[in-house]
Amino acid sequence: MARHLSEFVDILEPRRNEFSNFMWASREVNLLLPNRQIKPVAPDSHKVNVFNSPRIQLLIERIAQEQGVSKAHVEDQVRLILDEIGFKMSLTLIRWLGIFLAKFTCRACSSIYVNQESLNRVKSQLGNTPTVFVPSHRSYADFILMSYVLFSFDMEIPAIAAGMDFHGMLGMATVLRNTGAFFMRRIYNNDVLYWDTFRQYVHDLVTHGDSGIEFFIEGTRSRSCKSLPPKYGLLFMILRAFITGEVPDILFVPINISYDRVMEEKLFAFELLGVPKPKESTSGFFKALTIVNENFGNIYFEFGDPISVKQFLGSKLKRLQHGMRPVHSQELLDEEKAEITHLAENIVHCQQKLAVITTFNLIAVVLTNSLTMNQNIMRFEQLVVETMWLKSILAMCGAVVDFDYARKNIKAALDVHKNLIHMDADSNITLVQNAIVLSGLKESKAKLKGHDLSENTMTVAVPFVMLQIYVNPTLHYLINHSMVVAIITNASEPIVEENLFEEFKFLRTLFANDFFNLNQHLHIDLLGSLKILKDLNAIKEEAGVYVISDNKKVLQLLTHLLEPFLYSYFVICSLLNNLSSPTFEEKAILAKIQEKLEEMINSREEFVHPYVLSLDSISMCLLSLVNLSVLKKSRVSGAYKYEINSDALFGLTTQIKKYVQHKKTLRAQITSVLKNKL
């Protein structure tokens, strides 16, 4: 179904125009429950159900016997765990938070747009089925704003999976718990009692809950603002009730939250460069409220059609095999987990398709393309022309773009991002580079995740990384085209579709963690890219052979989008080729890679995009090398170690090399390594 911005409504407009936000927040509401029960379900009843469940009672007896302690002692531990986990729900507190959020967002945001048409389609399917809301995760504001949106449309706030980062925040933990948050530890340390109690708690939310569940399938905020590969742990817990036949179906609602400006943008840039994130605290939260004086532009909520697990998995599951044992002793089988991973991947894919590309996303791509060509100043009128051109390309690729009034939209976006982009009185646009002092950011060198980058490097890199954060949401629509262009441009001989497909498959596999895509769509995606590139006159087909065509502007743009990732992957592989030992520790190699890339950036012989320093991208490369059996990863004494498959690494390095433009720094520093290997 085609999506249009006309379907979005601004939920802040009525809040700004009404006499009192208190009247709105205290209105009489009959909140829509996703899975209405015969009797209302009190939040504390879930803890009672879990404690009395056969699974937990048998576990209590077993642990008491194994540890030689009393059953009452283990029961007390279970109660403490349930108190740590369990959520509450106070409508009074929700109303007061509604007032606070109405006032806060009206000051800090221009608009919060919600696709009312898509939300109404979701609401029409709720009422009789366990429902799971699955938003994208780009900011801590996501779950707070989700609750605000649901309350605005008279929907019950779900039980929200929250990390333990918030549990230690004095006062805030209580507020979050009373507005639906249930807390989960990220690390269980083989604590079977906690693990099974938490799993049973989630199970009870599915089988007996009426308010639905909300969790972030990516597991954590994406600091890069790209889609992360899904995590499966909580999903397995949720789906156990369906697999064992305790519920007839479960609905998953994919949701995309798109931001004009992410509130943590600068912190994300520092984290990507290796500076540890500050510990969450209540005092830090109140200090952060000073952002109310800044402008964060628009926020967009788009709801996808609910995905029925029953329809998605269908006959792929053989649920009868679970009828041989009591329900409480059932576990998911490996083949069931494999099918569930496909569901998780489809949810993330739906989130990607629901994105709204903002005006500043366009500006970020245009400016990055210009900066890559060492054009550090752009005129406003040129920016208008380039962004209009880019919008037309993204529209061809199926993106919904909020860019109807070019000059007005661009000026508004530049005002929102004046901390990053400066326009002077002569309408010259430049990237802001403020000197960065690291003394207050680096708590200690031991806590750094990578190399101790210099203040000069950080001053250069931070604004580039911040800008790339806004480029990344567009890559879902453009990266496949970039790969095709890279293949055809660097082919040593004219390439036919069969060979093109093999190279496309290689690049998609190589960058599978950096750019999330569905593997089963591989051939469809290639054909779609070929069609669009032909329509753009970027490539052409002659007698079954694909060659570059006349639209150099598009070719240049697509080349520059992929270049930092190809460059960093090649440098990483080349560096690993030159290590004296076939084994290395993760932290040491992250620092070594960053150090080498810093040297290349500071050599100034040619432009190297500072985003290559991103630890996120470096880590994704190492993960890809593990998946390709180039590296073998293990954990020894709490530290991750890697072992190199030298032959596979050299072969991969040679394969990537042909995609990297012949940069002087690479020829000088890396080619000798490959010659020695040969």
XYZ file of C-alpha atoms in Angstrom:
678
model
C 0.000 0.000 0.000
C 1.420 3.399 -1.022
C 2.295 5.751 1.822
C 1.725 9.490 1.737
C 2.645 12.284 4.119
C -0.950 13.507 3.840
C -1.930 10.601 6.122
C 0.167 12.021 8.973
C -1.343 14.289 11.617
C 0.528 16.555 14.039
C -0.496 15.558 17.572
C 1.180 18.651 19.027
C -1.052 21.111 17.170
C -4.133 20.550 19.372
C -1.903 20.664 22.485
C -0.602 24.090 21.449
C -4.052 25.467 20.666
C -6.046 24.191 23.650
C -6.609 26.324 26.751
C -5.219 23.723 29.125
C -3.217 20.538 28.600
C -4.610 19.414 31.957
C -8.109 19.121 30.493
C -6.791 16.891 27.701
C -4.724 14.669 29.998
C -7.556 14.285 32.526
C -10.207 13.499 29.902
C -12.393 10.461 30.387
C -10.792 7.601 28.484
C -11.745 4.067 27.591
C -8.328 2.829 26.579
C -8.210 0.178 23.872
C -6.777 -3.056 25.265
C -4.971 -5.185 22.663
C -6.129 -8.430 24.286
C -9.136 -7.735 26.471
C -9.718 -10.381 29.150
C -12.993 -11.362 30.818
C -11.675 -9.796 34.029
C -9.264 -6.834 34.131
C -5.670 -7.966 34.681
C -3.816 -6.276 37.546
C -0.042 -5.958 36.944
C 0.796 -7.675 40.262
C -1.200 -10.736 39.210
C 1.570 -11.601 36.754
C 4.031 -11.968 39.623
C 1.592 -14.214 41.480
C 1.041 -16.335 38.375
C 4.761 -16.728 37.794
C 5.491 -17.650 41.401
C 2.750 -20.287 41.439
C 3.517 -21.701 37.984
C 4.585 -25.384 37.823
C 7.803 -24.371 36.046
C 8.964 -22.071 38.855
C 7.739 -24.317 41.683
C 9.714 -27.256 40.276
C 12.726 -24.973 39.810
C 12.508 -23.800 43.429
C 12.503 -27.381 44.680
C 15.432 -28.373 42.449
C 17.624 -25.398 43.413
C 16.848 -25.831 47.123
C 17.952 -29.443 46.877
C 21.073 -28.731 44.779
C 22.256 -25.862 46.998
C 21.250 -27.476 50.280
C 19.103 -24.524 51.368
C 15.522 -24.274 52.507
C 12.722 -23.974 49.993
C 11.591 -20.777 51.754
C 15.017 -19.221 51.085
C 14.749 -19.867 47.332
C 11.147 -18.631 47.344
C 12.335 -15.344 48.862
C 14.906 -15.028 46.058
C 12.177 -15.542 43.448
C 10.021 -12.859 45.074
C 12.963 -10.425 45.040
C 13.577 -11.156 41.355
C 9.903 -10.621 40.535
C 9.902 -7.338 42.455
C 12.939 -6.263 40.425
C 11.285 -7.223 37.132
C 7.602 -6.433 37.556
C 5.793 -3.466 36.059
C 2.915 -1.450 37.515
C 0.399 0.847 35.858
C -0.842 4.106 37.350
C -3.274 6.011 35.130
C -2.928 9.037 37.423
C 0.819 9.138 36.896
C 0.357 8.570 33.152
C -1.949 11.598 33.023
C 0.584 13.809 34.826
C 3.353 12.604 32.529
C 1.066 13.362 29.595
C 0.882 16.979 30.752
C 4.667 17.139 31.216
C 5.364 15.603 27.799
C 2.823 17.869 26.093
C 4.583 20.948 27.455
C 8.081 19.555 26.885
C 7.530 18.435 23.296
C 5.661 21.617 22.360
C 8.786 23.553 23.324
C 11.484 21.188 22.031
C 9.806 19.870 18.859
C 8.187 21.481 15.855
C 5.734 18.611 15.341
C 5.126 14.964 16.186
C 3.578 13.436 13.107
C 1.656 10.165 13.393
C 0.266 8.284 10.418
C -3.313 8.173 11.650
C -4.479 6.001 8.751
C -1.974 3.254 9.520
C -2.616 3.511 13.269
C -6.351 3.133 12.711
C -5.688 -0.009 10.676
C -3.724 -1.388 13.616
C -6.449 -0.476 16.106
C -9.066 -2.242 13.998
C -7.222 -5.558 14.456
C -6.697 -5.334 18.217
C -8.894 -6.573 21.022
C -8.682 -10.376 21.034
C -5.041 -11.298 20.415
C -1.780 -10.927 22.360
C -0.030 -7.978 20.711
C 3.619 -6.938 20.623
C 4.627 -3.403 19.588
C 8.104 -3.368 17.994
C 9.470 0.172 17.426
C 12.819 1.050 15.881
C 15.316 2.268 18.473
C 17.318 5.409 17.759
C 16.942 7.337 21.026
C 16.105 6.974 24.701
C 13.079 9.111 23.837
C 11.567 6.256 21.789
C 9.671 4.425 24.529
C 8.558 7.616 26.272
C 7.213 9.068 23.029
C 5.603 5.727 22.130
C 3.574 5.847 25.343
C 2.676 9.489 24.673
C 1.414 8.629 21.178
C -0.612 5.626 22.366
C -2.206 7.643 25.182
C -3.009 10.423 22.689
C -4.978 7.902 20.599
C -6.760 6.279 23.570
C -4.707 3.090 23.529
C -3.524 1.189 26.589
C 0.177 1.605 27.322
C 1.864 -1.812 27.005
C 4.301 -3.538 29.322
C 7.630 -2.146 28.110
C 10.905 -4.090 28.276
C 13.508 -1.735 29.788
C 17.207 -2.252 30.495
C 18.696 -2.207 33.964
C 20.431 1.082 33.099
C 17.245 2.802 34.249
C 16.681 0.574 37.279
C 19.418 2.299 39.246
C 18.109 5.819 38.599
C 16.719 7.119 41.869
C 13.065 8.080 41.447
C 13.079 7.549 37.686
C 12.933 3.772 38.055
C 9.723 4.105 40.086
C 8.191 6.461 37.535
C 9.058 4.153 34.656
C 7.825 1.056 36.510
C 4.504 2.748 37.250
C 4.060 3.606 33.592
C 4.548 0.085 32.290
C 8.293 -0.638 32.355
C 9.448 -4.111 33.368
C 13.187 -4.477 33.848
C 15.517 -7.032 32.340
C 19.172 -7.737 32.972
C 21.330 -7.831 29.868
C 23.747 -10.287 31.497
C 22.459 -13.225 33.546
C 25.848 -14.755 34.510
C 24.390 -18.283 34.337
C 21.847 -17.366 37.009
C 19.281 -20.068 36.223
C 16.827 -18.816 38.849
C 16.752 -15.300 37.391
C 16.721 -16.529 33.793
C 13.795 -18.919 34.223
C 11.842 -16.474 36.380
C 12.203 -13.726 33.779
C 11.233 -16.084 30.951
C 8.159 -17.188 32.852
C 7.236 -13.562 33.561
C 7.322 -12.749 29.824
C 5.376 -15.946 29.146
C 2.662 -14.839 31.560
C 2.455 -11.385 29.952
C 1.681 -13.156 26.673
C -0.763 -15.769 27.995
C -2.619 -13.694 30.612
C -1.828 -10.046 29.851
C -4.289 -7.639 28.269
C -2.157 -4.545 27.645
C 0.353 -5.926 25.134
C 4.141 -5.878 25.205
C 6.624 -3.404 23.751
C 10.273 -4.174 23.113
C 13.125 -3.122 20.836
C 14.083 -5.992 18.575
C 17.474 -4.420 17.795
C 18.351 -4.817 21.476
C 19.929 -1.398 21.895
C 19.849 2.086 20.435
C 21.465 2.230 17.019
C 24.123 4.888 17.489
C 24.683 4.921 13.731
C 20.925 5.263 12.984
C 21.160 2.250 10.669
C 19.015 -0.805 11.297
C 20.824 -3.330 13.474
C 20.486 -7.091 13.014
C 17.705 -8.347 15.318
C 18.247 -9.952 18.717
C 16.268 -13.118 19.322
C 16.238 -13.783 23.076
C 13.086 -11.910 24.063
C 11.371 -12.940 20.842
C 11.905 -16.627 21.664
C 10.386 -16.037 25.117
C 7.333 -14.314 23.663
C 6.701 -16.959 21.005
C 6.968 -19.986 23.300
C 3.298 -19.530 24.236
C 2.281 -19.724 20.584
C 4.541 -22.657 19.712
C 3.175 -24.703 22.615
C -0.420 -23.854 21.673
C -1.297 -21.760 24.740
C -2.384 -18.833 22.569
C -3.875 -19.178 19.060
C -1.946 -16.260 17.566
C 0.290 -13.276 18.372
C 0.343 -9.982 16.453
C 3.590 -8.059 15.967
C 3.237 -4.383 15.048
C 6.396 -2.963 13.387
C 6.851 0.760 14.046
C 9.367 3.241 12.710
C 10.248 6.402 14.629
C 12.123 8.903 12.443
C 13.781 12.034 13.829
C 14.719 15.344 12.274
C 17.370 15.547 14.970
C 18.309 12.809 17.433
C 18.674 14.144 20.957
C 21.827 12.070 21.619
C 23.524 12.899 18.294
C 26.763 14.230 19.788
C 26.995 11.493 22.420
C 26.484 8.944 19.640
C 29.365 10.465 17.658
C 31.657 10.237 20.694
C 30.580 6.646 21.388
C 31.173 5.623 17.773
C 34.686 7.052 18.078
C 35.344 5.105 21.283
C 34.495 7.495 24.137
C 32.453 5.558 26.754
C 28.874 6.659 27.232
C 28.155 8.425 30.551
C 26.368 6.367 33.183
C 22.635 7.020 33.342
C 21.609 8.884 36.487
C 18.693 10.908 37.756
C 20.847 14.036 38.043
C 22.042 13.481 34.482
C 18.437 13.173 33.355
C 17.476 16.521 34.870
C 20.575 18.163 33.405
C 19.547 16.795 30.021
C 16.192 18.562 30.328
C 17.986 21.785 29.381
C 17.595 20.569 25.784
C 14.061 21.942 26.025
C 15.639 25.240 24.964
C 16.835 23.669 21.693
C 14.861 22.845 18.558
C 14.704 19.183 17.514
C 12.364 19.642 14.576
C 9.862 16.960 13.612
C 9.371 13.377 14.777
C 7.490 10.845 12.637
C 5.619 7.733 13.812
C 4.651 5.190 11.195
C 2.793 1.970 12.107
C 3.062 -1.090 9.898
C 0.309 -3.642 9.362
C 0.290 -6.211 12.188
C 2.144 -9.423 11.366
C 0.212 -12.527 12.396
C 2.570 -15.218 13.676
C 0.003 -17.844 12.749
C -0.042 -16.665 9.134
C 3.704 -15.977 8.909
C 4.865 -19.305 10.297
C 1.844 -21.279 9.101
C 2.608 -24.895 8.235
C 6.338 -24.426 8.858
C 5.783 -25.388 12.491
C 4.838 -28.869 13.681
C 3.177 -27.997 16.952
C 1.941 -31.557 17.559
C 5.413 -32.605 18.646
C 4.954 -30.410 21.719
C 1.962 -32.473 22.875
C 4.154 -35.236 24.265
C 5.171 -33.395 27.445
C 3.590 -30.970 29.935
C 3.447 -27.370 28.682
C 5.633 -25.996 31.476
C 8.550 -28.224 30.444
C 8.448 -27.298 26.738
C 11.400 -25.632 25.002
C 11.742 -24.330 21.462
C 13.359 -26.686 18.980
C 16.258 -25.601 16.774
C 14.154 -25.665 13.605
C 11.521 -23.504 15.319
C 14.170 -20.998 16.344
C 15.376 -20.879 12.744
C 11.877 -19.974 11.507
C 11.506 -17.361 14.254
C 14.730 -15.673 13.100
C 13.063 -15.142 9.711
C 10.166 -13.451 11.506
C 12.593 -11.169 13.367
C 14.355 -10.226 10.138
C 11.048 -9.411 8.467
C 10.065 -7.164 11.371
C 13.295 -5.160 10.998
C 12.761 -5.042 7.221
C 9.250 -3.652 7.778
C 10.664 -1.007 10.124
C 13.085 0.064 7.388
C 10.309 0.419 4.813
C 8.272 2.549 7.249
C 10.965 5.223 7.585
C 10.316 8.852 6.721
C 13.312 10.547 5.095
C 13.615 14.074 6.443
C 14.887 17.210 4.750
C 18.080 17.050 6.787
C 18.703 13.467 5.681
C 18.794 14.879 2.131
C 21.035 17.764 3.182
C 23.418 15.377 4.954
C 23.819 13.232 1.832
C 24.379 16.261 -0.409
C 26.928 17.876 1.925
C 28.779 14.593 2.523
C 29.025 14.057 -1.223
C 30.413 17.581 -1.622
C 32.880 17.225 1.264
C 34.131 13.925 -0.165
C 35.181 15.891 -3.251
C 37.003 18.415 -0.993
C 34.369 21.065 -1.694
C 34.049 22.476 1.817
C 31.711 25.371 1.003
C 28.331 25.178 -0.733
C 26.024 27.995 -1.713
C 22.445 27.866 -0.447
C 20.945 27.898 -3.943
C 23.190 25.027 -4.966
C 22.038 23.094 -1.893
C 18.412 23.663 -2.918
C 19.050 22.295 -6.404
C 20.995 19.284 -5.140
C 18.461 18.313 -2.468
C 15.585 18.546 -4.961
C 17.554 16.279 -7.300
C 18.276 13.795 -4.501
C 14.634 13.759 -3.414
C 13.617 12.695 -6.924
C 16.051 9.772 -6.762
C 14.854 8.607 -3.341
C 11.241 8.898 -4.483
C 12.094 6.565 -7.386
C 13.486 4.145 -4.796
C 10.187 4.122 -2.880
C 11.089 6.429 0.014
C 8.605 8.792 1.650
C 10.378 12.141 1.881
C 9.202 15.191 3.848
C 10.364 17.840 1.398
C 7.492 19.695 -0.222
C 8.709 23.281 0.054
C 12.393 23.243 -0.838
C 13.708 26.578 0.430
C 11.397 26.703 3.436
C 12.197 23.107 4.445
C 15.939 23.586 4.012
C 16.037 26.796 6.064
C 14.027 25.116 8.825
C 16.343 22.084 8.785
C 19.453 24.276 8.908
C 17.988 26.111 11.883
C 17.369 22.807 13.700
C 20.953 21.708 12.962
C 22.737 25.030 13.408
C 25.019 23.296 15.920
C 26.381 21.250 12.991
C 25.805 23.306 9.809
C 26.499 27.041 9.518
C 25.143 29.443 6.903
C 26.758 32.875 6.865
C 25.336 36.206 5.697
C 26.453 35.455 2.124
C 24.511 32.157 2.082
C 27.692 30.055 2.227
C 27.108 26.737 3.978
C 29.883 24.977 5.891
C 30.300 22.185 8.427
C 30.806 23.501 11.965
C 34.044 22.335 13.571
C 34.390 23.433 17.174
C 37.554 22.525 19.020
C 36.939 19.448 21.156
C 38.561 19.186 24.579
C 38.642 15.590 25.747
C 39.676 16.044 29.367
C 36.068 15.987 30.560
C 35.021 13.181 28.219
C 37.649 10.502 28.660
C 37.244 9.335 32.236
C 40.312 7.156 31.911
C 42.313 5.671 29.068
C 41.481 2.190 30.370
C 37.796 2.762 29.603
C 38.374 3.815 26.009
C 37.001 1.230 23.602
C 39.541 1.996 20.902
C 42.611 4.137 20.214
C 43.278 7.320 22.180
C 42.388 9.677 19.318
C 43.930 13.135 19.498
C 41.861 16.234 20.169
C 42.681 17.425 16.654
C 41.362 14.193 15.156
C 38.233 14.352 17.298
C 37.637 17.973 16.275
C 37.711 16.931 12.626
C 35.905 13.598 13.043
C 32.971 14.409 15.345
C 31.049 16.700 12.909
C 31.652 14.267 10.025
C 30.384 11.353 12.116
C 27.374 13.383 13.258
C 26.603 14.199 9.624
C 26.950 10.536 8.624
C 24.417 9.596 11.310
C 21.843 11.459 9.186
C 23.139 9.978 5.918
C 22.688 6.422 7.205
C 18.843 6.323 7.209
C 18.901 6.881 3.431
C 21.232 3.939 2.783
C 18.404 1.389 2.963
C 17.150 2.888 -0.307
C 20.504 3.504 -2.013
C 23.135 1.017 -0.862
C 22.138 -1.788 -3.241
C 22.488 0.645 -6.143
C 25.915 1.669 -4.788
C 27.015 -1.964 -4.746
C 25.880 -2.535 -8.337
C 27.719 0.599 -9.487
C 30.858 -0.522 -7.620
C 30.713 -3.924 -9.323
C 30.245 -2.579 -12.855
C 32.719 0.283 -12.411
C 35.503 -1.969 -11.126
C 34.891 -4.988 -13.354
C 38.058 -5.958 -15.240
C 35.936 -6.994 -18.223
C 32.320 -6.474 -19.371
C 30.048 -8.185 -16.873
C 26.949 -10.291 -17.565
C 24.006 -10.620 -15.177
C 25.085 -14.019 -13.821
C 28.517 -12.732 -12.778
C 26.963 -9.499 -11.562
C 24.696 -11.504 -9.279
C 27.643 -13.410 -7.774
C 29.529 -10.190 -7.031
C 26.364 -8.593 -5.637
C 25.885 -11.613 -3.395
C 29.493 -11.263 -2.189
C 29.119 -7.581 -1.286
C 25.760 -8.142 0.403
C 27.301 -10.948 2.477
C 30.369 -8.862 3.297
C 28.265 -5.905 4.486
C 25.407 -7.980 5.938
C 25.885 -6.462 9.396
C 26.444 -2.880 8.270
C 23.448 -2.833 5.908
C 20.580 -5.054 7.000
C 18.741 -6.719 4.120
C 16.714 -9.887 3.661
C 18.784 -12.638 2.037
C 15.716 -14.132 0.368
C 15.257 -10.829 -1.516
C 18.755 -10.918 -2.991
C 17.818 -11.497 -6.635
C 14.728 -9.277 -6.417
C 16.863 -6.470 -4.972
C 19.434 -6.826 -7.754
C 16.810 -6.671 -10.494
C 15.210 -3.654 -8.799
C 18.571 -1.866 -8.651
C 19.330 -2.609 -12.288
C 15.982 -1.159 -13.349
C 16.382 2.032 -11.320
C 19.977 2.559 -12.464
C 18.887 2.120 -16.073
C 16.037 4.592 -15.564
C 18.570 7.056 -14.121
C 20.863 6.469 -17.121
C 23.640 5.448 -14.740
C 24.134 2.060 -16.398
C 23.031 0.447 -19.630
C 22.792 -3.053 -21.022
C 24.409 -3.790 -24.354
C 24.089 -7.302 -25.840
C 23.566 -8.825 -22.397
C 26.535 -6.962 -20.888
C 26.219 -4.191 -18.258
C 28.356 -1.070 -18.611
C 28.499 2.413 -17.136
C 26.327 5.024 -18.865
C 26.310 8.822 -19.019
C 24.849 10.005 -15.681
C 28.163 10.681 -13.934
C 26.461 12.648 -11.189
C 24.473 9.653 -9.958
C 27.488 7.369 -10.340
C 29.606 9.730 -8.273
C 27.009 9.977 -5.497
C 26.522 6.220 -5.235
C 30.271 5.618 -5.274
C 30.832 8.058 -2.420
C 28.098 6.481 -0.272
C 29.790 3.069 -0.237
C 33.385 4.303 -0.278
C 34.004 4.785 3.493
C 32.783 1.266 4.232
C 34.818 -0.366 1.453
C 37.862 1.642 2.480
C 37.691 0.708 6.171
C 37.028 -2.976 5.406
C 40.029 -3.085 3.064
C 42.323 -1.374 5.558
C 41.164 -3.721 8.333
C 41.770 -6.842 6.232
C 45.144 -5.548 5.056
C 46.183 -4.724 8.608
C 45.199 -8.190 9.818
C 47.237 -9.671 6.949
C 50.302 -7.923 8.318
C 49.997 -9.000 11.955
C 52.960 -10.958 13.284
C 50.699 -13.294 15.255
C 47.616 -15.164 13.950
C 45.740 -14.447 17.200
C 44.756 -11.127 18.757
C 42.450 -9.613 21.380
C 39.433 -7.554 20.313
C 40.197 -4.411 22.304
C 43.809 -4.316 21.094
C 42.884 -4.700 17.427
C 40.143 -2.041 17.638
C 42.734 0.403 18.935
C 45.305 -0.622 16.305
C 42.820 -0.243 13.441
C 41.698 3.175 14.660
C 45.315 4.260 15.053
C 46.138 3.283 11.455
C 43.026 4.990 10.107
C 43.840 8.129 12.119
C 47.274 8.224 10.461
C 45.669 7.984 7.032
C 43.198 10.780 7.789
C 45.854 13.093 9.191
C 48.288 12.470 6.331
C 46.050 14.822 4.288
C 47.401 13.366 1.044
C 43.801 12.856 0.006
C 40.356 12.861 1.573
C 39.565 9.928 3.842
C 36.099 10.118 5.355
C 36.472 10.273 9.169
C 33.525 7.870 9.543
C 36.025 5.085 8.859
C 37.038 5.588 12.520
C 33.615 4.405 13.682
C 34.011 1.473 16.060
C 30.545 0.378 15.018
C 31.691 -0.157 11.443
C 34.985 -1.753 12.528
C 33.111 -4.159 14.824
C 30.666 -5.003 12.029
C 33.625 -5.824 9.789
C 35.124 -8.178 12.382
C 31.722 -9.856 12.784
C 31.498 -10.317 9.010
C 34.951 -11.889 8.970
C 33.794 -14.319 11.639
C 30.664 -15.179 9.628
C 32.843 -15.722 6.534
C 35.138 -18.080 8.531
C 38.041 -15.705 7.997
C 38.283 -15.216 11.762
C 37.416 -17.562 14.604
C 36.092 -15.813 17.716
C 36.355 -17.149 21.263
C 36.076 -15.849 24.805
C 39.017 -16.395 27.122
C 39.060 -15.064 30.702
C 36.267 -12.610 29.917
C 38.020 -11.136 26.849
C 37.195 -11.807 23.192
C 39.999 -13.245 21.094
C 40.275 -13.938 17.375
C 42.280 -16.443 15.372
C 43.065 -15.700 11.712
C 42.558 -18.103 8.838
C 45.448 -16.655 6.811
C 44.552 -18.109 3.420
C 40.904 -17.053 3.685
C 41.912 -13.567 4.864
C 44.340 -13.031 2.009
C 41.747 -14.211 -0.515
C 39.116 -11.868 0.912
C 41.546 -8.917 0.973
C 42.357 -9.492 -2.690
C 38.641 -9.688 -3.485
C 37.870 -6.384 -1.732
C 40.926 -4.646 -3.194
C 39.405 -4.311 -6.666
C 36.562 -2.203 -5.221
C 38.835 0.321 -3.552
C 39.901 3.284 -5.619
C 43.656 3.562 -5.948
C 44.471 5.885 -3.101
C 48.066 6.989 -2.596
C 48.015 6.123 1.083
C 46.851 2.593 0.363
C 49.489 2.054 -2.308
C 52.205 3.292 0.039
C 51.138 1.534 3.213
C 49.356 -1.621 2.123
C 50.338 -2.808 -1.366
C 53.736 -3.960 -0.080
C 51.973 -6.294 2.355
C 50.065 -7.973 -0.459
C 53.224 -8.279 -2.600
C 55.001 -10.039 0.248
C 52.062 -12.422 0.607
C 52.140 -13.172 -3.109
